[in-house]
Amino acid sequence: MIMFELDQRIAEQLTEVALNSAVQVRCGNSNAFMVTASTMVPLMQMFEMGGVYISGSRSAIEMIEAFETIGIDVSHIQFIDLVSSGVLGGTDVDRPNIHFVDSPIMLESILLRTLYLLRTTANERNFIILDSVNSLAIYNEDRMLAEYLHTFINTFRQREVLSVIINVPDQTSPLVLSNLDLYCTDLIDRGQVVIH
Amino acid sequence: MQPAAVYTRDRCVTGIHGLDEILRGGIPYGSTVLASGTCGSGKTTVAMEFLVRGALAGEACAHFTATEPSVKLLENIRQFAFFDMNMVDTGLINVFDMDVLYSWLGLEKSSFDLDDVHALIKAIVDIVNTIGVTRLVIDSVTTLCYKIKSEQLIRDFLFTLGKKLSTLGCTTILVSEITSATENAHWSSFGVEEAIADGIIVMGDVERMGHLLRFLQVVKMRGTSHSRAKHAIELTPIGVMLTPMLKWGAQSDKQGRWGA
């Protein structure tokens, strides 16, 4: 197990957040995993939440192994992997908590799969982590991504599910970023300096 | 002055997640609904869930299968977490092979005339009446109508069948196979089914950068105001799930979604 220091200020900030909130988490290229882990660990351990992790930046197995390396058990978290179906042999993993969607272009399928997993979970309080806006932006036009984020956030707010949306702001288009600013109720900013 | 009371028809609650919301409460009782779709679009699954949800609510349901043997059909329904084989054993779900029915009626022929069509209607209506069926699926009406050579006779068959089933309080889904679900397509194979049906639910695929997304759209449903938007669907072990399709992604790429 590797010693890993979490950003405790993120945990403090999360204590202020309501269950039906949408939290925009800004990170940089170099601190993305630290910020993600610092957000997810308190949700699981302090607030005893379950949830769904939408893994668009890296394959789900890679994310799970990264969490395990720092001693965090994520076996009760469901992972939706948007990466591995694009790699032949990528879906050949034996983990019951990994679910695959063919491509990040299938935005509605991602939403439906998340809703399906939430309907089948026994947890009373849940979060959704979308990792990340930037990985979806590779495949989807700005206007469609903006529409999707609007639908995504409202869908989970209505169901009292906390949504956490990770993005690297200096690599996010102004349209998508301004929409995120508008829809999200909270901001955790560990991103790089943004100059527009 | 008080506003006039709004009359609403009683509904057959499909139990399909999202569909009842689209239909503002369900299918008006006794309707004949065409479930039209391209191959692999999920029409058989939607129709089967309609029956299983009915059986779960204690309703007697019947399925006439013309496209696959009943044994194979039942194997496919087992994918539903909420399906129980007891539903079949206790007579809540009744599956009939059309080939067997044709054989009983002496209709093992390539084409049906007026008498044959009326014999078929009588047989289906008798079964519905005897069992007390309130939910019926014919899968597919296209395969059945291939044996009826004239458009007029197809119209007569569907109109008479629909009228008699409605009188018995039976809500019916007629599965129809179409080759395209795009804007200019017919909603049925022969072009006459869509005019006679009380409702039309279209299913198909939207192609997005080489990937197919299933969609469902209620084009018509007499007796209820309903959404006419395209909805994306997923077939899951807990049943069909729907969500409104993204407006910027509701058309296939070749139809110029990218602003061509």
mmCIF file with all atom_site columns, C-alpha atoms in Angstrom, chain A residues 4-192:
data_model
loop_
_atom_site.group_PDB
_atom_site.id
_atom_site.type_symbol
_atom_site.label_atom_id
_atom_site.label_alt_id
_atom_site.label_comp_id
_atom_site.label_asym_id
_atom_site.label_entity_id
_atom_site.label_seq_id
_atom_site.pdbx_PDB_ins_code
_atom_site.Cartn_x
_atom_site.Cartn_y
_atom_site.Cartn_z
_atom_site.occupancy
_atom_site.B_iso_or_equiv
_atom_site.pdbx_formal_charge
_atom_site.auth_seq_id
_atom_site.auth_comp_id
_atom_site.auth_asym_id
_atom_site.auth_atom_id
_atom_site.pdbx_PDB_model_num
ATOM 1   C CA . PHE A 1 4   ? -1.167  8.909   0.040   1.00 0.00 ? 4   PHE A CA 1
ATOM 2   C CA . GLU A 1 5   ? -2.234  12.242  1.461   1.00 0.00 ? 5   GLU A CA 1
ATOM 3   C CA . LEU A 1 6   ? -5.801  13.285  0.814   1.00 0.00 ? 6   LEU A CA 1
ATOM 4   C CA . ASP A 1 7   ? -6.839  16.927  0.641   1.00 0.00 ? 7   ASP A CA 1
ATOM 5   C CA . GLN A 1 8   ? -8.758  17.305  3.902   1.00 0.00 ? 8   GLN A CA 1
ATOM 6   C CA . ARG A 1 9   ? -10.183 20.672  2.886   1.00 0.00 ? 9   ARG A CA 1
ATOM 7   C CA . ILE A 1 10  ? -12.292 18.879  0.286   1.00 0.00 ? 10  ILE A CA 1
ATOM 8   C CA . ALA A 1 11  ? -13.839 16.704  3.020   1.00 0.00 ? 11  ALA A CA 1
ATOM 9   C CA . GLU A 1 12  ? -14.583 19.850  5.044   1.00 0.00 ? 12  GLU A CA 1
ATOM 10  C CA . GLN A 1 13  ? -16.186 21.478  2.047   1.00 0.00 ? 13  GLN A CA 1
ATOM 11  C CA . LEU A 1 14  ? -18.319 18.403  1.411   1.00 0.00 ? 14  LEU A CA 1
ATOM 12  C CA . THR A 1 15  ? -19.873 18.677  4.879   1.00 0.00 ? 15  THR A CA 1
ATOM 13  C CA . GLU A 1 16  ? -21.650 21.813  3.598   1.00 0.00 ? 16  GLU A CA 1
ATOM 14  C CA . VAL A 1 17  ? -23.164 20.031  0.617   1.00 0.00 ? 17  VAL A CA 1
ATOM 15  C CA . ALA A 1 18  ? -26.790 18.800  0.501   1.00 0.00 ? 18  ALA A CA 1
ATOM 16  C CA . LEU A 1 19  ? -27.754 15.410  -0.932  1.00 0.00 ? 19  LEU A CA 1
ATOM 17  C CA . ASN A 1 20  ? -29.445 16.877  -3.995  1.00 0.00 ? 20  ASN A CA 1
ATOM 18  C CA . SER A 1 21  ? -26.499 19.097  -4.862  1.00 0.00 ? 21  SER A CA 1
ATOM 19  C CA . ALA A 1 22  ? -24.424 19.119  -8.002  1.00 0.00 ? 22  ALA A CA 1
ATOM 20  C CA . VAL A 1 23  ? -20.789 19.706  -7.231  1.00 0.00 ? 23  VAL A CA 1
ATOM 21  C CA . GLN A 1 24  ? -18.377 20.872  -9.867  1.00 0.00 ? 24  GLN A CA 1
ATOM 22  C CA . VAL A 1 25  ? -14.904 19.632  -8.991  1.00 0.00 ? 25  VAL A CA 1
ATOM 23  C CA . ARG A 1 26  ? -12.133 21.420  -10.843 1.00 0.00 ? 26  ARG A CA 1
ATOM 24  C CA . CYS A 1 27  ? -8.754  19.799  -10.968 1.00 0.00 ? 27  CYS A CA 1
ATOM 25  C CA . GLY A 1 28  ? -5.578  20.000  -12.976 1.00 0.00 ? 28  GLY A CA 1
ATOM 26  C CA . ASN A 1 29  ? -3.799  17.396  -15.060 1.00 0.00 ? 29  ASN A CA 1
ATOM 27  C CA . SER A 1 30  ? -1.289  16.594  -12.356 1.00 0.00 ? 30  SER A CA 1
ATOM 28  C CA . ASN A 1 31  ? -3.611  16.383  -9.331  1.00 0.00 ? 31  ASN A CA 1
ATOM 29  C CA . ALA A 1 32  ? -6.659  14.718  -10.930 1.00 0.00 ? 32  ALA A CA 1
ATOM 30  C CA . PHE A 1 33  ? -6.452  11.431  -9.000  1.00 0.00 ? 33  PHE A CA 1
ATOM 31  C CA . MET A 1 34  ? -5.650  13.109  -5.691  1.00 0.00 ? 34  MET A CA 1
ATOM 32  C CA . VAL A 1 35  ? -8.650  15.420  -6.060  1.00 0.00 ? 35  VAL A CA 1
ATOM 33  C CA . THR A 1 36  ? -10.920 12.553  -7.160  1.00 0.00 ? 36  THR A CA 1
ATOM 34  C CA . ALA A 1 37  ? -9.842  10.353  -4.246  1.00 0.00 ? 37  ALA A CA 1
ATOM 35  C CA . SER A 1 38  ? -10.124 13.262  -1.804  1.00 0.00 ? 38  SER A CA 1
ATOM 36  C CA . THR A 1 39  ? -13.721 13.734  -2.945  1.00 0.00 ? 39  THR A CA 1
ATOM 37  C CA . MET A 1 40  ? -14.756 10.102  -3.084  1.00 0.00 ? 40  MET A CA 1
ATOM 38  C CA . VAL A 1 41  ? -13.209 8.833   0.158   1.00 0.00 ? 41  VAL A CA 1
ATOM 39  C CA . PRO A 1 42  ? -15.126 11.159  2.528   1.00 0.00 ? 42  PRO A CA 1
ATOM 40  C CA . LEU A 1 43  ? -18.366 10.434  0.661   1.00 0.00 ? 43  LEU A CA 1
ATOM 41  C CA . MET A 1 44  ? -17.841 6.707   1.222   1.00 0.00 ? 44  MET A CA 1
ATOM 42  C CA . GLN A 1 45  ? -16.295 6.774   4.668   1.00 0.00 ? 45  GLN A CA 1
ATOM 43  C CA . MET A 1 46  ? -17.604 9.886   6.447   1.00 0.00 ? 46  MET A CA 1
ATOM 44  C CA . PHE A 1 47  ? -21.068 10.020  4.917   1.00 0.00 ? 47  PHE A CA 1
ATOM 45  C CA . GLU A 1 48  ? -21.426 6.251   4.344   1.00 0.00 ? 48  GLU A CA 1
ATOM 46  C CA . MET A 1 49  ? -22.703 6.728   0.838   1.00 0.00 ? 49  MET A CA 1
ATOM 47  C CA . GLY A 1 50  ? -22.778 4.272   -2.013  1.00 0.00 ? 50  GLY A CA 1
ATOM 48  C CA . GLY A 1 51  ? -22.682 5.305   -5.596  1.00 0.00 ? 51  GLY A CA 1
ATOM 49  C CA . VAL A 1 52  ? -21.738 5.066   -9.216  1.00 0.00 ? 52  VAL A CA 1
ATOM 50  C CA . TYR A 1 53  ? -18.438 6.138   -10.722 1.00 0.00 ? 53  TYR A CA 1
ATOM 51  C CA . ILE A 1 54  ? -18.548 6.955   -14.422 1.00 0.00 ? 54  ILE A CA 1
ATOM 52  C CA . SER A 1 55  ? -15.082 6.279   -15.651 1.00 0.00 ? 55  SER A CA 1
ATOM 53  C CA . GLY A 1 56  ? -14.410 8.092   -18.906 1.00 0.00 ? 56  GLY A CA 1
ATOM 54  C CA . SER A 1 57  ? -10.829 9.184   -18.449 1.00 0.00 ? 57  SER A CA 1
ATOM 55  C CA . ARG A 1 58  ? -9.289  5.820   -17.627 1.00 0.00 ? 58  ARG A CA 1
ATOM 56  C CA . SER A 1 59  ? -10.612 2.284   -17.642 1.00 0.00 ? 59  SER A CA 1
ATOM 57  C CA . ALA A 1 60  ? -12.585 1.248   -14.547 1.00 0.00 ? 60  ALA A CA 1
ATOM 58  C CA . ILE A 1 61  ? -10.152 -1.525  -13.644 1.00 0.00 ? 61  ILE A CA 1
ATOM 59  C CA . GLU A 1 62  ? -7.291  0.961   -13.714 1.00 0.00 ? 62  GLU A CA 1
ATOM 60  C CA . MET A 1 63  ? -9.221  3.318   -11.417 1.00 0.00 ? 63  MET A CA 1
ATOM 61  C CA . ILE A 1 64  ? -10.149 0.509   -9.022  1.00 0.00 ? 64  ILE A CA 1
ATOM 62  C CA . GLU A 1 65  ? -6.538  -0.653  -8.855  1.00 0.00 ? 65  GLU A CA 1
ATOM 63  C CA . ALA A 1 66  ? -5.400  2.920   -8.228  1.00 0.00 ? 66  ALA A CA 1
ATOM 64  C CA . PHE A 1 67  ? -7.804  3.150   -5.275  1.00 0.00 ? 67  PHE A CA 1
ATOM 65  C CA . GLU A 1 68  ? -6.685  -0.242  -3.985  1.00 0.00 ? 68  GLU A CA 1
ATOM 66  C CA . THR A 1 69  ? -3.049  0.844   -4.190  1.00 0.00 ? 69  THR A CA 1
ATOM 67  C CA . ILE A 1 70  ? -3.746  3.593   -1.675  1.00 0.00 ? 70  ILE A CA 1
ATOM 68  C CA . GLY A 1 71  ? -5.736  1.203   0.527   1.00 0.00 ? 71  GLY A CA 1
ATOM 69  C CA . ILE A 1 72  ? -9.272  2.216   -0.410  1.00 0.00 ? 72  ILE A CA 1
ATOM 70  C CA . ASP A 1 73  ? -11.844 -0.503  -0.920  1.00 0.00 ? 73  ASP A CA 1
ATOM 71  C CA . VAL A 1 74  ? -14.288 0.469   -3.677  1.00 0.00 ? 74  VAL A CA 1
ATOM 72  C CA . SER A 1 75  ? -15.907 -2.945  -4.126  1.00 0.00 ? 75  SER A CA 1
ATOM 73  C CA . HIS A 1 76  ? -19.334 -1.564  -3.170  1.00 0.00 ? 76  HIS A CA 1
ATOM 74  C CA . ILE A 1 77  ? -19.097 1.270   -5.696  1.00 0.00 ? 77  ILE A CA 1
ATOM 75  C CA . GLN A 1 78  ? -20.435 0.523   -9.180  1.00 0.00 ? 78  GLN A CA 1
ATOM 76  C CA . PHE A 1 79  ? -18.225 1.583   -12.071 1.00 0.00 ? 79  PHE A CA 1
ATOM 77  C CA . ILE A 1 80  ? -19.452 2.431   -15.558 1.00 0.00 ? 80  ILE A CA 1
ATOM 78  C CA . ASP A 1 81  ? -16.523 2.074   -17.906 1.00 0.00 ? 81  ASP A CA 1
ATOM 79  C CA . LEU A 1 82  ? -16.666 4.176   -21.076 1.00 0.00 ? 82  LEU A CA 1
ATOM 80  C CA . VAL A 1 83  ? -13.130 3.433   -22.176 1.00 0.00 ? 83  VAL A CA 1
ATOM 81  C CA . SER A 1 84  ? -12.589 -0.314  -22.383 1.00 0.00 ? 84  SER A CA 1
ATOM 82  C CA . SER A 1 85  ? -15.135 -1.170  -25.088 1.00 0.00 ? 85  SER A CA 1
ATOM 83  C CA . GLY A 1 86  ? -13.027 0.896   -27.449 1.00 0.00 ? 86  GLY A CA 1
ATOM 84  C CA . VAL A 1 87  ? -10.095 -1.412  -26.816 1.00 0.00 ? 87  VAL A CA 1
ATOM 85  C CA . LEU A 1 88  ? -10.319 -5.006  -27.996 1.00 0.00 ? 88  LEU A CA 1
ATOM 86  C CA . GLY A 1 89  ? -9.969  -7.256  -24.963 1.00 0.00 ? 89  GLY A CA 1
ATOM 87  C CA . GLY A 1 90  ? -10.543 -4.326  -22.633 1.00 0.00 ? 90  GLY A CA 1
ATOM 88  C CA . THR A 1 91  ? -13.829 -5.686  -21.311 1.00 0.00 ? 91  THR A CA 1
ATOM 89  C CA . ASP A 1 92  ? -12.305 -9.017  -20.324 1.00 0.00 ? 92  ASP A CA 1
ATOM 90  C CA . VAL A 1 93  ? -12.252 -8.259  -16.594 1.00 0.00 ? 93  VAL A CA 1
ATOM 91  C CA . ASP A 1 94  ? -13.723 -10.265 -13.759 1.00 0.00 ? 94  ASP A CA 1
ATOM 92  C CA . ARG A 1 95  ? -15.173 -7.624  -11.449 1.00 0.00 ? 95  ARG A CA 1
ATOM 93  C CA . PRO A 1 96  ? -18.915 -7.659  -10.773 1.00 0.00 ? 96  PRO A CA 1
ATOM 94  C CA . ASN A 1 97  ? -18.967 -3.924  -10.066 1.00 0.00 ? 97  ASN A CA 1
ATOM 95  C CA . ILE A 1 98  ? -17.731 -2.930  -13.528 1.00 0.00 ? 98  ILE A CA 1
ATOM 96  C CA . HIS A 1 99  ? -20.315 -2.246  -16.241 1.00 0.00 ? 99  HIS A CA 1
ATOM 97  C CA . PHE A 1 100 ? -19.497 -1.252  -19.773 1.00 0.00 ? 100 PHE A CA 1
ATOM 98  C CA . VAL A 1 101 ? -21.017 1.273   -22.155 1.00 0.00 ? 101 VAL A CA 1
ATOM 99  C CA . ASP A 1 102 ? -19.836 1.007   -25.743 1.00 0.00 ? 102 ASP A CA 1
ATOM 100 C CA . SER A 1 103 ? -18.665 4.571   -26.128 1.00 0.00 ? 103 SER A CA 1
ATOM 101 C CA . PRO A 1 104 ? -18.739 8.014   -24.495 1.00 0.00 ? 104 PRO A CA 1
ATOM 102 C CA . ILE A 1 105 ? -20.893 9.025   -27.479 1.00 0.00 ? 105 ILE A CA 1
ATOM 103 C CA . MET A 1 106 ? -23.770 6.980   -25.976 1.00 0.00 ? 106 MET A CA 1
ATOM 104 C CA . LEU A 1 107 ? -24.678 9.691   -23.493 1.00 0.00 ? 107 LEU A CA 1
ATOM 105 C CA . GLU A 1 108 ? -28.247 8.538   -22.900 1.00 0.00 ? 108 GLU A CA 1
ATOM 106 C CA . SER A 1 109 ? -27.030 4.966   -22.338 1.00 0.00 ? 109 SER A CA 1
ATOM 107 C CA . ILE A 1 110 ? -24.666 6.241   -19.642 1.00 0.00 ? 110 ILE A CA 1
ATOM 108 C CA . LEU A 1 111 ? -27.583 7.984   -17.933 1.00 0.00 ? 111 LEU A CA 1
ATOM 109 C CA . LEU A 1 112 ? -29.850 4.947   -18.194 1.00 0.00 ? 112 LEU A CA 1
ATOM 110 C CA . ARG A 1 113 ? -27.160 2.573   -16.953 1.00 0.00 ? 113 ARG A CA 1
ATOM 111 C CA . THR A 1 114 ? -26.572 4.860   -13.979 1.00 0.00 ? 114 THR A CA 1
ATOM 112 C CA . LEU A 1 115 ? -30.296 4.964   -13.214 1.00 0.00 ? 115 LEU A CA 1
ATOM 113 C CA . TYR A 1 116 ? -30.436 1.186   -13.509 1.00 0.00 ? 116 TYR A CA 1
ATOM 114 C CA . LEU A 1 117 ? -27.580 0.771   -11.033 1.00 0.00 ? 117 LEU A CA 1
ATOM 115 C CA . LEU A 1 118 ? -29.196 3.212   -8.615  1.00 0.00 ? 118 LEU A CA 1
ATOM 116 C CA . ARG A 1 119 ? -32.481 1.315   -8.804  1.00 0.00 ? 119 ARG A CA 1
ATOM 117 C CA . THR A 1 120 ? -30.752 -1.952  -7.971  1.00 0.00 ? 120 THR A CA 1
ATOM 118 C CA . THR A 1 121 ? -28.584 -0.665  -5.135  1.00 0.00 ? 121 THR A CA 1
ATOM 119 C CA . ALA A 1 122 ? -29.459 -1.158  -1.488  1.00 0.00 ? 122 ALA A CA 1
ATOM 120 C CA . ASN A 1 123 ? -27.807 2.104   -0.420  1.00 0.00 ? 123 ASN A CA 1
ATOM 121 C CA . GLU A 1 124 ? -30.111 4.812   0.813   1.00 0.00 ? 124 GLU A CA 1
ATOM 122 C CA . ARG A 1 125 ? -27.764 7.684   -0.007  1.00 0.00 ? 125 ARG A CA 1
ATOM 123 C CA . ASN A 1 126 ? -25.835 7.740   -3.228  1.00 0.00 ? 126 ASN A CA 1
ATOM 124 C CA . PHE A 1 127 ? -23.454 9.818   -5.279  1.00 0.00 ? 127 PHE A CA 1
ATOM 125 C CA . ILE A 1 128 ? -22.587 9.883   -8.951  1.00 0.00 ? 128 ILE A CA 1
ATOM 126 C CA . ILE A 1 129 ? -19.089 10.848  -9.974  1.00 0.00 ? 129 ILE A CA 1
ATOM 127 C CA . LEU A 1 130 ? -18.677 11.840  -13.593 1.00 0.00 ? 130 LEU A CA 1
ATOM 128 C CA . ASP A 1 131 ? -15.010 11.534  -14.527 1.00 0.00 ? 131 ASP A CA 1
ATOM 129 C CA . SER A 1 132 ? -14.794 13.635  -16.582 1.00 0.00 ? 132 SER A CA 1
ATOM 130 C CA . VAL A 1 133 ? -16.389 16.361  -18.667 1.00 0.00 ? 133 VAL A CA 1
ATOM 131 C CA . ASN A 1 134 ? -13.174 16.511  -20.685 1.00 0.00 ? 134 ASN A CA 1
ATOM 132 C CA . SER A 1 135 ? -13.264 12.849  -21.643 1.00 0.00 ? 135 SER A CA 1
ATOM 133 C CA . LEU A 1 136 ? -16.866 13.250  -22.864 1.00 0.00 ? 136 LEU A CA 1
ATOM 134 C CA . ALA A 1 137 ? -15.829 16.369  -24.791 1.00 0.00 ? 137 ALA A CA 1
ATOM 135 C CA . ILE A 1 138 ? -13.470 14.309  -26.953 1.00 0.00 ? 138 ILE A CA 1
ATOM 136 C CA . TYR A 1 139 ? -16.470 12.572  -28.532 1.00 0.00 ? 139 TYR A CA 1
ATOM 137 C CA . ASN A 1 140 ? -19.364 15.009  -28.145 1.00 0.00 ? 140 ASN A CA 1
ATOM 138 C CA . GLU A 1 141 ? -20.045 18.459  -29.531 1.00 0.00 ? 141 GLU A CA 1
ATOM 139 C CA . ASP A 1 142 ? -20.199 21.336  -27.057 1.00 0.00 ? 142 ASP A CA 1
ATOM 140 C CA . ARG A 1 143 ? -23.921 21.990  -27.510 1.00 0.00 ? 143 ARG A CA 1
ATOM 141 C CA . MET A 1 144 ? -24.770 18.325  -26.962 1.00 0.00 ? 144 MET A CA 1
ATOM 142 C CA . LEU A 1 145 ? -22.501 18.063  -23.949 1.00 0.00 ? 145 LEU A CA 1
ATOM 143 C CA . ALA A 1 146 ? -24.028 21.206  -22.446 1.00 0.00 ? 146 ALA A CA 1
ATOM 144 C CA . GLU A 1 147 ? -27.512 19.736  -22.976 1.00 0.00 ? 147 GLU A CA 1
ATOM 145 C CA . TYR A 1 148 ? -26.412 16.443  -21.457 1.00 0.00 ? 148 TYR A CA 1
ATOM 146 C CA . LEU A 1 149 ? -24.946 18.031  -18.340 1.00 0.00 ? 149 LEU A CA 1
ATOM 147 C CA . HIS A 1 150 ? -28.171 19.975  -17.877 1.00 0.00 ? 150 HIS A CA 1
ATOM 148 C CA . THR A 1 151 ? -30.214 16.752  -18.093 1.00 0.00 ? 151 THR A CA 1
ATOM 149 C CA . PHE A 1 152 ? -27.721 14.781  -16.011 1.00 0.00 ? 152 PHE A CA 1
ATOM 150 C CA . ILE A 1 153 ? -27.641 17.226  -13.112 1.00 0.00 ? 153 ILE A CA 1
ATOM 151 C CA . ASN A 1 154 ? -31.412 17.708  -13.020 1.00 0.00 ? 154 ASN A CA 1
ATOM 152 C CA . THR A 1 155 ? -32.099 13.968  -13.249 1.00 0.00 ? 155 THR A CA 1
ATOM 153 C CA . PHE A 1 156 ? -30.051 13.238  -10.153 1.00 0.00 ? 156 PHE A CA 1
ATOM 154 C CA . ARG A 1 157 ? -31.077 16.334  -8.215  1.00 0.00 ? 157 ARG A CA 1
ATOM 155 C CA . GLN A 1 158 ? -34.685 15.224  -8.624  1.00 0.00 ? 158 GLN A CA 1
ATOM 156 C CA . ARG A 1 159 ? -33.747 11.810  -7.207  1.00 0.00 ? 159 ARG A CA 1
ATOM 157 C CA . GLU A 1 160 ? -31.737 13.270  -4.305  1.00 0.00 ? 160 GLU A CA 1
ATOM 158 C CA . VAL A 1 161 ? -28.519 11.776  -5.596  1.00 0.00 ? 161 VAL A CA 1
ATOM 159 C CA . LEU A 1 162 ? -25.387 13.855  -5.160  1.00 0.00 ? 162 LEU A CA 1
ATOM 160 C CA . SER A 1 163 ? -23.662 14.483  -8.483  1.00 0.00 ? 163 SER A CA 1
ATOM 161 C CA . VAL A 1 164 ? -19.986 15.254  -8.630  1.00 0.00 ? 164 VAL A CA 1
ATOM 162 C CA . ILE A 1 165 ? -18.708 16.462  -11.975 1.00 0.00 ? 165 ILE A CA 1
ATOM 163 C CA . ILE A 1 166 ? -14.990 16.484  -12.508 1.00 0.00 ? 166 ILE A CA 1
ATOM 164 C CA . ASN A 1 167 ? -13.407 18.745  -15.071 1.00 0.00 ? 167 ASN A CA 1
ATOM 165 C CA . VAL A 1 168 ? -10.087 20.267  -15.977 1.00 0.00 ? 168 VAL A CA 1
ATOM 166 C CA . PRO A 1 169 ? -11.217 23.866  -16.502 1.00 0.00 ? 169 PRO A CA 1
ATOM 167 C CA . ASP A 1 170 ? -8.436  25.120  -18.711 1.00 0.00 ? 170 ASP A CA 1
ATOM 168 C CA . GLN A 1 171 ? -9.223  22.324  -21.139 1.00 0.00 ? 171 GLN A CA 1
ATOM 169 C CA . THR A 1 172 ? -12.993 22.763  -21.046 1.00 0.00 ? 172 THR A CA 1
ATOM 170 C CA . SER A 1 173 ? -14.698 24.916  -23.647 1.00 0.00 ? 173 SER A CA 1
ATOM 171 C CA . PRO A 1 174 ? -16.180 28.223  -22.434 1.00 0.00 ? 174 PRO A CA 1
ATOM 172 C CA . LEU A 1 175 ? -19.726 27.098  -23.393 1.00 0.00 ? 175 LEU A CA 1
ATOM 173 C CA . VAL A 1 176 ? -19.548 23.908  -21.344 1.00 0.00 ? 176 VAL A CA 1
ATOM 174 C CA . LEU A 1 177 ? -17.781 25.609  -18.457 1.00 0.00 ? 177 LEU A CA 1
ATOM 175 C CA . SER A 1 178 ? -20.295 28.445  -18.247 1.00 0.00 ? 178 SER A CA 1
ATOM 176 C CA . ASN A 1 179 ? -23.122 25.910  -18.295 1.00 0.00 ? 179 ASN A CA 1
ATOM 177 C CA . LEU A 1 180 ? -21.478 23.957  -15.488 1.00 0.00 ? 180 LEU A CA 1
ATOM 178 C CA . ASP A 1 181 ? -21.137 27.161  -13.483 1.00 0.00 ? 181 ASP A CA 1
ATOM 179 C CA . LEU A 1 182 ? -24.818 27.797  -14.043 1.00 0.00 ? 182 LEU A CA 1
ATOM 180 C CA . TYR A 1 183 ? -26.188 24.315  -13.218 1.00 0.00 ? 183 TYR A CA 1
ATOM 181 C CA . CYS A 1 184 ? -23.895 23.244  -10.385 1.00 0.00 ? 184 CYS A CA 1
ATOM 182 C CA . THR A 1 185 ? -24.783 24.290  -6.875  1.00 0.00 ? 185 THR A CA 1
ATOM 183 C CA . ASP A 1 186 ? -21.287 23.961  -5.394  1.00 0.00 ? 186 ASP A CA 1
ATOM 184 C CA . LEU A 1 187 ? -17.713 24.304  -6.542  1.00 0.00 ? 187 LEU A CA 1
ATOM 185 C CA . ILE A 1 188 ? -14.591 22.577  -5.298  1.00 0.00 ? 188 ILE A CA 1
ATOM 186 C CA . ASP A 1 189 ? -11.763 24.305  -7.076  1.00 0.00 ? 189 ASP A CA 1
ATOM 187 C CA . ARG A 1 190 ? -8.414  22.549  -7.257  1.00 0.00 ? 190 ARG A CA 1
ATOM 188 C CA . GLY A 1 191 ? -7.898  23.434  -10.885 1.00 0.00 ? 191 GLY A CA 1
ATOM 189 C CA . GLN A 1 192 ? -5.145  25.294  -12.613 1.00 0.00 ? 192 GLN A CA 1
#
